[in-house]
mmCIF file of N, CA and C in Angstrom:
data_model
loop_
_atom_site.group_PDB
_atom_site.id
_atom_site.type_symbol
_atom_site.label_atom_id
_atom_site.label_comp_id
_atom_site.label_asym_id
_atom_site.label_seq_id
_atom_site.Cartn_x
_atom_site.Cartn_y
_atom_site.Cartn_z
ATOM 1 N N MET A 1 -23.652 41.597 31.000
ATOM 2 C CA MET A 1 -24.385 42.126 29.884
ATOM 3 C C MET A 1 -24.000 43.581 29.610
ATOM 4 N N ASN A 2 -23.724 44.307 30.645
ATOM 5 C CA ASN A 2 -23.369 45.713 30.471
ATOM 6 C C ASN A 2 -22.079 45.854 29.674
ATOM 7 N N PHE A 3 -21.187 44.915 29.843
ATOM 8 C CA PHE A 3 -19.900 44.970 29.147
ATOM 9 C C PHE A 3 -20.111 44.917 27.639
ATOM 10 N N PHE A 4 -20.919 43.979 27.185
ATOM 11 C CA PHE A 4 -21.169 43.843 25.750
ATOM 12 C C PHE A 4 -21.978 45.029 25.204
ATOM 13 N N GLU A 5 -22.917 45.525 26.002
ATOM 14 C CA GLU A 5 -23.707 46.684 25.574
ATOM 15 C C GLU A 5 -22.830 47.918 25.454
ATOM 16 N N ASN A 6 -21.886 48.066 26.367
ATOM 17 C CA ASN A 6 -20.965 49.206 26.303
ATOM 18 C C ASN A 6 -20.089 49.125 25.051
ATOM 19 N N ILE A 7 -19.610 47.937 24.740
ATOM 20 C CA ILE A 7 -18.779 47.773 23.543
ATOM 21 C C ILE A 7 -19.601 48.092 22.302
ATOM 22 N N LYS A 8 -20.840 47.642 22.262
ATOM 23 C CA LYS A 8 -21.719 47.889 21.117
ATOM 24 C C LYS A 8 -21.972 49.393 20.944
ATOM 25 N N LYS A 9 -22.265 50.101 22.043
ATOM 26 C CA LYS A 9 -22.526 51.546 21.983
ATOM 27 C C LYS A 9 -21.278 52.302 21.539
ATOM 28 N N ASN A 10 -20.127 51.915 22.081
ATOM 29 C CA ASN A 10 -18.879 52.588 21.707
ATOM 30 C C ASN A 10 -18.561 52.381 20.227
ATOM 31 N N LEU A 11 -18.794 51.196 19.706
ATOM 32 C CA LEU A 11 -18.538 50.909 18.298
ATOM 33 C C LEU A 11 -19.496 51.703 17.407
ATOM 34 N N GLN A 12 -20.767 51.771 17.785
ATOM 35 C CA GLN A 12 -21.743 52.538 17.006
ATOM 36 C C GLN A 12 -21.380 54.026 17.001
ATOM 37 N N ASN A 13 -20.983 54.551 18.141
ATOM 38 C CA ASN A 13 -20.583 55.965 18.217
ATOM 39 C C ASN A 13 -19.351 56.222 17.349
ATOM 40 N N PHE A 14 -18.374 55.315 17.381
ATOM 41 C CA PHE A 14 -17.157 55.482 16.577
ATOM 42 C C PHE A 14 -17.487 55.484 15.089
ATOM 43 N N LEU A 15 -18.380 54.581 14.657
ATOM 44 C CA LEU A 15 -18.732 54.498 13.246
ATOM 45 C C LEU A 15 -19.528 55.734 12.793
ATOM 46 N N ARG A 16 -20.383 56.290 13.664
ATOM 47 C CA ARG A 16 -21.172 57.481 13.318
ATOM 48 C C ARG A 16 -20.292 58.727 13.238
ATOM 49 N N GLU A 17 -19.358 58.846 14.160
ATOM 50 C CA GLU A 17 -18.540 60.052 14.234
ATOM 51 C C GLU A 17 -17.427 60.047 13.189
ATOM 52 N N ASN A 18 -16.891 58.887 12.840
ATOM 53 C CA ASN A 18 -15.760 58.791 11.917
ATOM 54 C C ASN A 18 -16.228 58.148 10.612
ATOM 55 N N THR A 19 -17.000 58.873 9.841
ATOM 56 C CA THR A 19 -17.561 58.318 8.612
ATOM 57 C C THR A 19 -16.500 58.092 7.554
ATOM 58 N N LYS A 20 -15.467 58.936 7.507
ATOM 59 C CA LYS A 20 -14.417 58.751 6.506
ATOM 60 C C LYS A 20 -13.649 57.448 6.760
ATOM 61 N N ILE A 21 -13.326 57.186 8.001
ATOM 62 C CA ILE A 21 -12.599 55.947 8.337
ATOM 63 C C ILE A 21 -13.498 54.740 8.074
ATOM 64 N N THR A 22 -14.767 54.842 8.445
ATOM 65 C CA THR A 22 -15.715 53.753 8.229
ATOM 66 C C THR A 22 -15.871 53.472 6.741
ATOM 67 N N THR A 23 -15.984 54.508 5.943
ATOM 68 C CA THR A 23 -16.112 54.334 4.495
ATOM 69 C C THR A 23 -14.843 53.712 3.919
ATOM 70 N N GLY A 24 -13.701 54.168 4.369
ATOM 71 C CA GLY A 24 -12.423 53.615 3.888
ATOM 72 C C GLY A 24 -12.272 52.137 4.223
ATOM 73 N N ILE A 25 -12.617 51.774 5.454
ATOM 74 C CA ILE A 25 -12.513 50.366 5.868
ATOM 75 C C ILE A 25 -13.492 49.512 5.062
ATOM 76 N N THR A 26 -14.705 50.022 4.833
ATOM 77 C CA THR A 26 -15.708 49.278 4.066
ATOM 78 C C THR A 26 -15.246 49.074 2.628
ATOM 79 N N ILE A 27 -14.728 50.145 2.003
ATOM 80 C CA ILE A 27 -14.233 50.027 0.630
ATOM 81 C C ILE A 27 -13.057 49.058 0.561
ATOM 82 N N LEU A 28 -12.177 49.120 1.542
ATOM 83 C CA LEU A 28 -11.022 48.209 1.581
ATOM 84 C C LEU A 28 -11.467 46.751 1.702
ATOM 85 N N LEU A 29 -12.433 46.467 2.559
ATOM 86 C CA LEU A 29 -12.923 45.093 2.716
ATOM 87 C C LEU A 29 -13.610 44.597 1.448
ATOM 88 N N ILE A 30 -14.394 45.475 0.799
ATOM 89 C CA ILE A 30 -15.055 45.079 -0.450
ATOM 90 C C ILE A 30 -14.016 44.824 -1.536
ATOM 91 N N ALA A 31 -12.985 45.674 -1.615
ATOM 92 C CA ALA A 31 -11.935 45.496 -2.624
ATOM 93 C C ALA A 31 -11.177 44.187 -2.393
ATOM 94 N N LEU A 32 -10.891 43.867 -1.146
ATOM 95 C CA LEU A 32 -10.203 42.596 -0.847
ATOM 96 C C LEU A 32 -11.070 41.401 -1.241
ATOM 97 N N ALA A 33 -12.367 41.489 -0.987
ATOM 98 C CA ALA A 33 -13.264 40.388 -1.345
ATOM 99 C C ALA A 33 -13.336 40.223 -2.857
ATOM 100 N N VAL A 34 -13.424 41.346 -3.591
ATOM 101 C CA VAL A 34 -13.475 41.280 -5.057
ATOM 102 C C VAL A 34 -12.160 40.733 -5.599
ATOM 103 N N PHE A 35 -11.037 41.194 -5.042
ATOM 104 C CA PHE A 35 -9.730 40.700 -5.491
ATOM 105 C C PHE A 35 -9.597 39.194 -5.250
ATOM 106 N N ALA A 36 -10.024 38.719 -4.090
ATOM 107 C CA ALA A 36 -9.941 37.283 -3.795
ATOM 108 C C ALA A 36 -10.827 36.484 -4.745
ATOM 109 N N PHE A 37 -12.010 36.995 -5.012
ATOM 110 C CA PHE A 37 -12.924 36.312 -5.932
ATOM 111 C C PHE A 37 -12.357 36.292 -7.349
ATOM 112 N N ALA A 38 -11.830 37.433 -7.802
ATOM 113 C CA ALA A 38 -11.273 37.520 -9.160
ATOM 114 C C ALA A 38 -10.030 36.651 -9.306
ATOM 115 N N SER A 39 -9.189 36.630 -8.310
ATOM 116 C CA SER A 39 -7.982 35.790 -8.410
ATOM 117 C C SER A 39 -8.353 34.312 -8.410
ATOM 118 N N GLY A 40 -9.425 33.953 -7.745
ATOM 119 C CA GLY A 40 -9.880 32.567 -7.772
ATOM 120 C C GLY A 40 -10.442 32.175 -9.121
ATOM 121 N N ILE A 41 -11.106 33.112 -9.793
ATOM 122 C CA ILE A 41 -11.697 32.811 -11.103
ATOM 123 C C ILE A 41 -10.633 32.743 -12.186
ATOM 124 N N PHE A 42 -9.725 33.722 -12.201
ATOM 125 C CA PHE A 42 -8.761 33.824 -13.290
ATOM 126 C C PHE A 42 -7.476 33.037 -13.053
ATOM 127 N N GLN A 43 -7.417 32.358 -11.958
ATOM 128 C CA GLN A 43 -6.218 31.562 -11.681
ATOM 129 C C GLN A 43 -6.193 30.353 -12.609
ATOM 130 N N LYS A 44 -5.012 30.034 -13.126
ATOM 131 C CA LYS A 44 -4.888 28.871 -14.005
ATOM 132 C C LYS A 44 -5.080 27.604 -13.190
ATOM 133 N N LYS A 45 -5.788 26.680 -13.782
ATOM 134 C CA LYS A 45 -5.999 25.410 -13.098
ATOM 135 C C LYS A 45 -4.734 24.579 -13.212
ATOM 136 N N LYS A 46 -4.334 24.014 -12.101
ATOM 137 C CA LYS A 46 -3.135 23.177 -12.102
ATOM 138 C C LYS A 46 -3.497 21.802 -12.636
ATOM 139 N N LYS A 47 -2.662 21.327 -13.505
ATOM 140 C CA LYS A 47 -2.879 19.981 -14.031
ATOM 141 C C LYS A 47 -2.401 18.977 -12.996
ATOM 142 N N GLN A 48 -3.151 17.906 -12.886
ATOM 143 C CA GLN A 48 -2.726 16.857 -11.972
ATOM 144 C C GLN A 48 -1.544 16.130 -12.575
ATOM 145 N N ASP A 49 -0.585 15.850 -11.722
ATOM 146 C CA ASP A 49 0.568 15.097 -12.191
ATOM 147 C C ASP A 49 0.143 13.676 -12.497
ATOM 148 N N ILE A 50 0.474 13.229 -13.669
ATOM 149 C CA ILE A 50 0.160 11.866 -14.074
ATOM 150 C C ILE A 50 1.413 11.042 -13.880
ATOM 151 N N PHE A 51 1.269 9.941 -13.161
ATOM 152 C CA PHE A 51 2.427 9.086 -12.914
ATOM 153 C C PHE A 51 2.743 8.317 -14.179
ATOM 154 N N ILE A 52 3.939 8.503 -14.659
ATOM 155 C CA ILE A 52 4.381 7.810 -15.860
ATOM 156 C C ILE A 52 5.456 6.821 -15.442
ATOM 157 N N PHE A 53 5.269 5.574 -15.854
ATOM 158 C CA PHE A 53 6.248 4.561 -15.519
ATOM 159 C C PHE A 53 7.548 4.862 -16.247
ATOM 160 N N PRO A 54 8.664 4.666 -15.576
ATOM 161 C CA PRO A 54 9.930 4.878 -16.270
ATOM 162 C C PRO A 54 10.108 3.830 -17.365
ATOM 163 N N LYS A 55 10.951 4.150 -18.297
ATOM 164 C CA LYS A 55 11.194 3.203 -19.378
ATOM 165 C C LYS A 55 11.736 1.910 -18.794
ATOM 166 N N GLN A 56 11.201 0.820 -19.280
ATOM 167 C CA GLN A 56 11.644 -0.470 -18.776
ATOM 168 C C GLN A 56 12.909 -0.873 -19.502
ATOM 169 N N ILE A 57 13.901 -1.188 -18.708
ATOM 170 C CA ILE A 57 15.179 -1.596 -19.267
ATOM 171 C C ILE A 57 15.205 -3.113 -19.290
ATOM 172 N N PRO A 58 15.452 -3.702 -20.435
ATOM 173 C CA PRO A 58 15.505 -5.167 -20.478
ATOM 174 C C PRO A 58 16.675 -5.681 -19.647
ATOM 175 N N PHE A 59 16.453 -6.834 -19.023
ATOM 176 C CA PHE A 59 17.474 -7.423 -18.166
ATOM 177 C C PHE A 59 18.625 -7.946 -19.005
ATOM 178 N N SER A 60 19.806 -7.607 -18.588
ATOM 179 C CA SER A 60 20.994 -8.169 -19.235
ATOM 180 C C SER A 60 21.951 -8.581 -18.128
ATOM 181 N N ALA A 61 22.252 -9.849 -18.085
ATOM 182 C CA ALA A 61 23.105 -10.388 -17.033
ATOM 183 C C ALA A 61 24.547 -9.960 -17.268
ATOM 184 N N VAL A 62 25.217 -9.631 -16.182
ATOM 185 C CA VAL A 62 26.623 -9.255 -16.284
ATOM 186 C C VAL A 62 27.462 -10.501 -16.523
ATOM 187 N N GLU A 63 27.095 -11.550 -15.811
ATOM 188 C CA GLU A 63 27.805 -12.817 -15.971
ATOM 189 C C GLU A 63 26.785 -13.896 -16.315
ATOM 190 N N ASP A 64 27.267 -14.992 -16.862
ATOM 191 C CA ASP A 64 26.384 -16.112 -17.170
ATOM 192 C C ASP A 64 25.913 -16.759 -15.875
ATOM 193 N N PHE A 65 24.725 -17.335 -15.939
ATOM 194 C CA PHE A 65 24.217 -18.052 -14.779
ATOM 195 C C PHE A 65 25.022 -19.325 -14.575
ATOM 196 N N PHE A 66 25.193 -19.684 -13.330
ATOM 197 C CA PHE A 66 25.917 -20.909 -13.033
ATOM 198 C C PHE A 66 25.177 -21.656 -11.932
ATOM 199 N N PRO A 67 25.233 -22.990 -11.981
ATOM 200 C CA PRO A 67 24.523 -23.770 -10.960
ATOM 201 C C PRO A 67 25.212 -23.623 -9.605
ATOM 202 N N PRO A 68 24.455 -23.734 -8.529
ATOM 203 C CA PRO A 68 25.068 -23.640 -7.209
ATOM 204 C C PRO A 68 25.975 -24.831 -6.941
ATOM 205 N N LYS A 69 26.979 -24.590 -6.120
ATOM 206 C CA LYS A 69 27.913 -25.663 -5.779
ATOM 207 C C LYS A 69 27.332 -26.435 -4.599
ATOM 208 N N GLU A 70 26.601 -27.453 -4.909
ATOM 209 C CA GLU A 70 25.951 -28.273 -3.894
ATOM 210 C C GLU A 70 26.360 -29.719 -4.106
ATOM 211 N N ASP A 71 26.703 -30.378 -3.020
ATOM 212 C CA ASP A 71 27.036 -31.793 -3.119
ATOM 213 C C ASP A 71 25.786 -32.653 -3.256
ATOM 214 N N SER A 72 24.635 -32.107 -2.818
ATOM 215 C CA SER A 72 23.419 -32.912 -2.822
ATOM 216 C C SER A 72 22.823 -33.058 -4.224
ATOM 217 N N LEU A 73 23.223 -32.216 -5.168
ATOM 218 C CA LEU A 73 22.690 -32.331 -6.521
ATOM 219 C C LEU A 73 23.445 -33.412 -7.277
ATOM 220 N N THR A 74 22.694 -34.248 -7.917
ATOM 221 C CA THR A 74 23.327 -35.307 -8.706
ATOM 222 C C THR A 74 23.547 -34.822 -10.126
ATOM 223 N N GLU A 75 24.367 -35.556 -10.871
ATOM 224 C CA GLU A 75 24.687 -35.126 -12.223
ATOM 225 C C GLU A 75 23.487 -35.234 -13.156
ATOM 226 N N ASP A 76 22.566 -36.137 -12.881
ATOM 227 C CA ASP A 76 21.436 -36.291 -13.781
ATOM 228 C C ASP A 76 20.273 -35.354 -13.423
ATOM 229 N N TYR A 77 20.522 -34.368 -12.576
ATOM 230 C CA TYR A 77 19.522 -33.338 -12.300
ATOM 231 C C TYR A 77 19.815 -32.165 -13.227
ATOM 232 N N TYR A 78 18.834 -31.786 -14.008
ATOM 233 C CA TYR A 78 19.019 -30.692 -14.955
ATOM 234 C C TYR A 78 18.120 -29.530 -14.545
ATOM 235 N N PHE A 79 18.636 -28.328 -14.674
ATOM 236 C CA PHE A 79 17.876 -27.143 -14.284
ATOM 237 C C PHE A 79 16.736 -26.848 -15.244
ATOM 238 N N SER A 80 16.822 -27.301 -16.455
ATOM 239 C CA SER A 80 15.754 -27.049 -17.422
ATOM 240 C C SER A 80 15.204 -28.363 -17.963
ATOM 241 N N ARG A 81 15.052 -29.329 -17.100
ATOM 242 C CA ARG A 81 14.583 -30.635 -17.556
ATOM 243 C C ARG A 81 13.089 -30.602 -17.829
ATOM 244 N N GLU A 82 12.640 -31.454 -18.713
ATOM 245 C CA GLU A 82 11.218 -31.591 -18.996
ATOM 246 C C GLU A 82 10.657 -32.682 -18.093
ATOM 247 N N GLN A 83 9.558 -32.378 -17.447
ATOM 248 C CA GLN A 83 8.961 -33.340 -16.533
ATOM 249 C C GLN A 83 7.901 -34.151 -17.265
ATOM 250 N N ASN A 84 7.963 -35.426 -17.074
ATOM 251 C CA ASN A 84 6.965 -36.320 -17.663
ATOM 252 C C ASN A 84 5.757 -36.405 -16.738
ATOM 253 N N ALA A 85 4.616 -36.711 -17.305
ATOM 254 C CA ALA A 85 3.397 -36.833 -16.511
ATOM 255 C C ALA A 85 3.446 -38.063 -15.605
ATOM 256 N N THR A 86 4.106 -39.115 -16.048
ATOM 257 C CA THR A 86 4.220 -40.338 -15.237
ATOM 258 C C THR A 86 5.678 -40.759 -15.172
ATOM 259 N N TRP A 87 5.984 -41.504 -14.128
ATOM 260 C CA TRP A 87 7.344 -42.017 -13.965
ATOM 261 C C TRP A 87 7.485 -43.339 -14.718
ATOM 262 N N SER A 88 8.698 -43.565 -15.158
ATOM 263 C CA SER A 88 8.981 -44.882 -15.735
ATOM 264 C C SER A 88 9.245 -45.852 -14.586
ATOM 265 N N LYS A 89 9.344 -47.120 -14.904
ATOM 266 C CA LYS A 89 9.589 -48.144 -13.874
ATOM 267 C C LYS A 89 10.924 -47.900 -13.179
ATOM 268 N N ASP A 90 11.957 -47.519 -13.949
ATOM 269 C CA ASP A 90 13.274 -47.245 -13.358
ATOM 270 C C ASP A 90 13.220 -46.041 -12.416
ATOM 271 N N GLU A 91 12.530 -44.976 -12.840
ATOM 272 C CA GLU A 91 12.408 -43.793 -11.988
ATOM 273 C C GLU A 91 11.621 -44.120 -10.725
ATOM 274 N N PHE A 92 10.582 -44.916 -10.876
ATOM 275 C CA PHE A 92 9.783 -45.305 -9.720
ATOM 276 C C PHE A 92 10.636 -46.069 -8.713
ATOM 277 N N ASP A 93 11.408 -47.024 -9.200
ATOM 278 C CA ASP A 93 12.255 -47.814 -8.306
ATOM 279 C C ASP A 93 13.336 -46.951 -7.656
ATOM 280 N N ARG A 94 13.839 -45.965 -8.388
ATOM 281 C CA ARG A 94 14.937 -45.156 -7.878
ATOM 282 C C ARG A 94 14.458 -44.118 -6.859
ATOM 283 N N TRP A 95 13.349 -43.423 -7.127
ATOM 284 C CA TRP A 95 12.965 -42.273 -6.331
ATOM 285 C C TRP A 95 11.849 -42.537 -5.325
ATOM 286 N N PHE A 96 11.014 -43.504 -5.524
ATOM 287 C CA PHE A 96 9.879 -43.714 -4.644
ATOM 288 C C PHE A 96 10.193 -44.804 -3.640
ATOM 289 N N SER A 97 9.908 -44.536 -2.404
ATOM 290 C CA SER A 97 10.070 -45.556 -1.366
ATOM 291 C C SER A 97 8.732 -45.709 -0.649
ATOM 292 N N VAL A 98 8.320 -46.921 -0.461
ATOM 293 C CA VAL A 98 7.049 -47.200 0.204
ATOM 294 C C VAL A 98 7.249 -46.975 1.697
ATOM 295 N N PRO A 99 6.413 -46.141 2.325
ATOM 296 C CA PRO A 99 6.577 -45.898 3.756
ATOM 297 C C PRO A 99 6.196 -47.132 4.567
ATOM 298 N N SER A 100 6.881 -47.284 5.683
ATOM 299 C CA SER A 100 6.569 -48.425 6.549
ATOM 300 C C SER A 100 5.270 -48.153 7.306
ATOM 301 N N LYS A 101 4.708 -49.221 7.856
ATOM 302 C CA LYS A 101 3.451 -49.107 8.588
ATOM 303 C C LYS A 101 3.627 -48.219 9.818
ATOM 304 N N GLU A 102 4.786 -48.312 10.471
ATOM 305 C CA GLU A 102 5.057 -47.497 11.664
ATOM 306 C C GLU A 102 5.089 -46.004 11.313
ATOM 307 N N ASN A 103 5.712 -45.674 10.179
ATOM 308 C CA ASN A 103 5.776 -44.266 9.763
ATOM 309 C C ASN A 103 4.386 -43.705 9.468
ATOM 310 N N VAL A 104 3.551 -44.507 8.810
ATOM 311 C CA VAL A 104 2.194 -44.059 8.490
ATOM 312 C C VAL A 104 1.387 -43.858 9.764
ATOM 313 N N GLU A 105 1.530 -44.766 10.733
ATOM 314 C CA GLU A 105 0.791 -44.642 11.992
ATOM 315 C C GLU A 105 1.260 -43.431 12.792
ATOM 316 N N SER A 106 2.566 -43.192 12.849
ATOM 317 C CA SER A 106 3.066 -42.030 13.599
ATOM 318 C C SER A 106 2.628 -40.718 12.932
ATOM 319 N N LEU A 107 2.586 -40.711 11.604
ATOM 320 C CA LEU A 107 2.098 -39.530 10.899
ATOM 321 C C LEU A 107 0.619 -39.303 11.197
ATOM 322 N N GLY A 108 -0.171 -40.381 11.216
ATOM 323 C CA GLY A 108 -1.594 -40.264 11.535
ATOM 324 C C GLY A 108 -1.811 -39.745 12.946
ATOM 325 N N LYS A 109 -1.011 -40.235 13.906
ATOM 326 C CA LYS A 109 -1.148 -39.774 15.295
ATOM 327 C C LYS A 109 -0.799 -38.293 15.427
ATOM 328 N N SER A 110 0.268 -37.881 14.757
ATOM 329 C CA SER A 110 0.648 -36.466 14.850
ATOM 330 C C SER A 110 -0.406 -35.569 14.188
ATOM 331 N N ASN A 111 -1.009 -36.041 13.107
ATOM 332 C CA ASN A 111 -2.081 -35.266 12.473
ATOM 333 C C ASN A 111 -3.304 -35.172 13.377
ATOM 334 N N GLU A 112 -3.658 -36.274 14.052
ATOM 335 C CA GLU A 112 -4.789 -36.248 14.981
ATOM 336 C C GLU A 112 -4.513 -35.314 16.151
ATOM 337 N N LYS A 113 -3.279 -35.306 16.630
ATOM 338 C CA LYS A 113 -2.904 -34.432 17.737
ATOM 339 C C LYS A 113 -3.067 -32.965 17.333
ATOM 340 N N ILE A 114 -2.613 -32.620 16.136
ATOM 341 C CA ILE A 114 -2.750 -31.237 15.656
ATOM 342 C C ILE A 114 -4.219 -30.869 15.498
ATOM 343 N N ALA A 115 -5.024 -31.784 14.946
ATOM 344 C CA ALA A 115 -6.455 -31.518 14.768
ATOM 345 C C ALA A 115 -7.147 -31.356 16.115
ATOM 346 N N ASN A 116 -6.778 -32.151 17.106
ATOM 347 C CA ASN A 116 -7.378 -32.034 18.437
ATOM 348 C C ASN A 116 -7.002 -30.717 19.102
ATOM 349 N N GLU A 117 -5.763 -30.252 18.888
ATOM 350 C CA GLU A 117 -5.363 -28.962 19.452
ATOM 351 C C GLU A 117 -6.165 -27.826 18.824
ATOM 352 N N ILE A 118 -6.404 -27.934 17.532
ATOM 353 C CA ILE A 118 -7.159 -26.882 16.844
ATOM 354 C C ILE A 118 -8.622 -26.915 17.259
ATOM 355 N N LEU A 119 -9.206 -28.103 17.307
ATOM 356 C CA LEU A 119 -10.631 -28.241 17.593
ATOM 357 C C LEU A 119 -10.938 -28.445 19.069
ATOM 358 N N GLY A 120 -9.933 -28.431 19.922
ATOM 359 C CA GLY A 120 -10.137 -28.728 21.339
ATOM 360 C C GLY A 120 -11.120 -27.803 22.018
ATOM 361 N N ALA A 121 -11.096 -26.532 21.701
ATOM 362 C CA ALA A 121 -11.984 -25.571 22.356
ATOM 363 C C ALA A 121 -13.290 -25.390 21.603
ATOM 364 N N ALA A 122 -13.445 -26.066 20.482
ATOM 365 C CA ALA A 122 -14.675 -25.901 19.697
ATOM 366 C C ALA A 122 -15.829 -26.634 20.369
ATOM 367 N N PRO A 123 -17.046 -26.080 20.291
ATOM 368 C CA PRO A 123 -18.201 -26.744 20.929
ATOM 369 C C PRO A 123 -18.656 -27.962 20.149
#
């Protein structure tokens, strides 16, 4: 406690004896506070940067589009074909195959196995 009391007494004595320095320091601190306040008031407000999308450039292909070189594509497959809501009899016969009973049963077993793995720990 004596240490802080000694510092306090020494500071009070310095301020009483050196009034010119004390007055100068006080005026300087007040001037700095006024300057900081005035610069804050008269400072121009910065505008927030607004993000502007760059101009959109329309797509222009350098080369024409070409179909991939695949052996699996047949000639009657068109990239821009119109799909019908229902198949014709010829399309049905060509593309649809009825699954065998064994395939349906094996699919059912594998689905049950997956469901049991998921629900196995459930209460």
